mmCIF file of C-alpha atoms in Angstrom:
data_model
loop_
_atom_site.group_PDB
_atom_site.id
_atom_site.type_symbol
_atom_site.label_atom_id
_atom_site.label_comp_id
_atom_site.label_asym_id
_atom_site.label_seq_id
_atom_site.Cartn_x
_atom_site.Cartn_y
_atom_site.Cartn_z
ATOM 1 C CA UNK A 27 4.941 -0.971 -2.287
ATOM 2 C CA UNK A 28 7.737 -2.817 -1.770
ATOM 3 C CA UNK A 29 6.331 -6.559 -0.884
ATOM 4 C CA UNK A 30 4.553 -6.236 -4.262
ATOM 5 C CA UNK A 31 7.734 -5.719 -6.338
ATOM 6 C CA UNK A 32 9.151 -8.402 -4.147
ATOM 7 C CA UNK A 33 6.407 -10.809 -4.622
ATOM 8 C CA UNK A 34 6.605 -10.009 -8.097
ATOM 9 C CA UNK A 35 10.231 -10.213 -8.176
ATOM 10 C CA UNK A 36 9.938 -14.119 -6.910
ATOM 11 C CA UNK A 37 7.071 -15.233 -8.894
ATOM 12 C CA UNK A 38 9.018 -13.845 -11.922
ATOM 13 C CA UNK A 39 6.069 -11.980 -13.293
ATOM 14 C CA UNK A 40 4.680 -8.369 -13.427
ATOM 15 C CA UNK A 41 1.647 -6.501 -12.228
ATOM 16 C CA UNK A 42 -1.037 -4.058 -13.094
ATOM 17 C CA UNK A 43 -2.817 -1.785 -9.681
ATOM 18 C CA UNK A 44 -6.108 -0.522 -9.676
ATOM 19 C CA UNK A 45 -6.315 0.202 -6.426
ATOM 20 C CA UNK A 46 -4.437 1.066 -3.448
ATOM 21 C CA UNK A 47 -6.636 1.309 0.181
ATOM 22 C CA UNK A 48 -6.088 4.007 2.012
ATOM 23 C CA UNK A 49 -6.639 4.162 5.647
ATOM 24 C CA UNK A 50 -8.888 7.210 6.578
ATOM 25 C CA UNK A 51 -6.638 9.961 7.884
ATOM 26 C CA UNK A 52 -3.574 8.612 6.052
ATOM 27 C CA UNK A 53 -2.385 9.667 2.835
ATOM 28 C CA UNK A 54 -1.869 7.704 0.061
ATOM 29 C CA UNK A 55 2.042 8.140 0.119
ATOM 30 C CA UNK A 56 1.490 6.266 3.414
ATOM 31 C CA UNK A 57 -0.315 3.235 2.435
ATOM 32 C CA UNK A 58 1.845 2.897 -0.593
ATOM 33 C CA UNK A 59 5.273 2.853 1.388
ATOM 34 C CA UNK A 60 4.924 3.567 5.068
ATOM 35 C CA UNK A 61 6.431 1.369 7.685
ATOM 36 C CA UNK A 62 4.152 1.697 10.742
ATOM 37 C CA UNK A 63 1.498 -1.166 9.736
ATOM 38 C CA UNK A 64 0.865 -3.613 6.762
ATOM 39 C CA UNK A 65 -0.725 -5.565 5.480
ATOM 40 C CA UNK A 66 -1.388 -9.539 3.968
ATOM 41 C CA UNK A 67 -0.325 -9.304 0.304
ATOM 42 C CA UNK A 68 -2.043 -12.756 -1.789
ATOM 43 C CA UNK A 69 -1.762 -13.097 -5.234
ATOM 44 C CA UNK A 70 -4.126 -16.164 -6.335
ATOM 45 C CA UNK A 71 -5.379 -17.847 -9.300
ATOM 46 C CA UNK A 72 -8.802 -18.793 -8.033
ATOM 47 C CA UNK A 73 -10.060 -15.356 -6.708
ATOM 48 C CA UNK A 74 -13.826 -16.601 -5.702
ATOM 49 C CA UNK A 75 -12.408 -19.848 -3.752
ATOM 50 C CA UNK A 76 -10.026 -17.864 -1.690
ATOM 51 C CA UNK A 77 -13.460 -15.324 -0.783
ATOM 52 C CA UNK A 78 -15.197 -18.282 0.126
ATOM 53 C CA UNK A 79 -12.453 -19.395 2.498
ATOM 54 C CA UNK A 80 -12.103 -16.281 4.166
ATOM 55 C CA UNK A 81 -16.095 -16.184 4.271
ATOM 56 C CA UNK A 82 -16.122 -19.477 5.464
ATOM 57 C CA UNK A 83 -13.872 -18.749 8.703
ATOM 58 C CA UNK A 84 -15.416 -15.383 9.229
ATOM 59 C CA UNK A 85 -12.407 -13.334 8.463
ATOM 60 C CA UNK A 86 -12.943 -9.767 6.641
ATOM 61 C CA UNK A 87 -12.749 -10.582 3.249
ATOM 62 C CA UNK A 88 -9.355 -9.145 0.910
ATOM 63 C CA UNK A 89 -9.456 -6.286 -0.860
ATOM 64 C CA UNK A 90 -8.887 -6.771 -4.676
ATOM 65 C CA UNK A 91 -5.736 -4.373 -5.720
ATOM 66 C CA UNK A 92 -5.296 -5.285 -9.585
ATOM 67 C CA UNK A 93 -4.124 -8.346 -11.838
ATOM 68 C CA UNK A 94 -0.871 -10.228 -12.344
ATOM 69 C CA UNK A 95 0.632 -9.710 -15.927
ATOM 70 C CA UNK A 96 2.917 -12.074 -17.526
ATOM 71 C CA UNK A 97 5.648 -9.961 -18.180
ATOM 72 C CA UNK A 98 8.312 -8.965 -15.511
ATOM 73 C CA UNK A 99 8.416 -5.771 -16.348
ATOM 74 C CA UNK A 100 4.985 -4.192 -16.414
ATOM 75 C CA UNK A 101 4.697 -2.751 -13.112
ATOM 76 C CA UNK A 102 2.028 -0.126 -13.312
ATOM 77 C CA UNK A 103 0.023 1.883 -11.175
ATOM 78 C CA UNK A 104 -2.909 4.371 -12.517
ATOM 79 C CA UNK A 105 -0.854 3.751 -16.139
ATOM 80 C CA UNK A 106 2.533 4.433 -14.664
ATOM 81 C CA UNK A 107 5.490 2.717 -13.429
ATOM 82 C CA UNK A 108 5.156 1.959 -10.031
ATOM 83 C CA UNK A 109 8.534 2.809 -8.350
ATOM 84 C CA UNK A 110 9.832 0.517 -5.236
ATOM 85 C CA UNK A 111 8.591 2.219 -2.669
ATOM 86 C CA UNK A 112 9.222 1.575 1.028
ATOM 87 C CA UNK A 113 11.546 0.933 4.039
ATOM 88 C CA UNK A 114 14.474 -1.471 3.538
ATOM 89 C CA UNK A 115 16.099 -3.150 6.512
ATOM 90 C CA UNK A 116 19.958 -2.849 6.810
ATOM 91 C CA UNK A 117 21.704 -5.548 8.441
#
């Protein structure tokens, strides 16, 4: 939850979820913030050439999570905001 806003954050632009994978026997609270595993986040322009790279290399193939929106501030998940969510280092 937390990479996302911060990819976002970077890329100065917003985003839409429609789905968040959730390992079996974890909860979704889990995969949204927890800090035990992770995973790759991509955002992409050119959806079906970055399938048929992974394809082509034999690498299990990304899971679609939503879109990118144009505006900073729409940050939404299942219609709502989608609230930081996840560990912060403290150095």
């Amino acid at each position: 939850g937390i990479d996302l806003h911060r990819l976002a954050d970077a890329s100065h632009v917003g985003f839409v979820l429609d789905h968040v994978p959730v390992a079996e026997g974890a909860e979704e609270a889990e995969a949204i913030s927890g800090g035990e595993d992770y995973e790759l986040l991509i955002a992409t322009d050119a959806p079906d050439e970055l399938l048929r790279a992974f394809a082509a290399k034999g690498l299990s193939l990304p899971i679609a999570i939503g879109k990118v929106s144009a505006d900073p501030a729409e940050r939404t998940w299942r219609r709502q905001s989608f609230e930081v969510a996840g560990f912060q280092h403290r150095l």
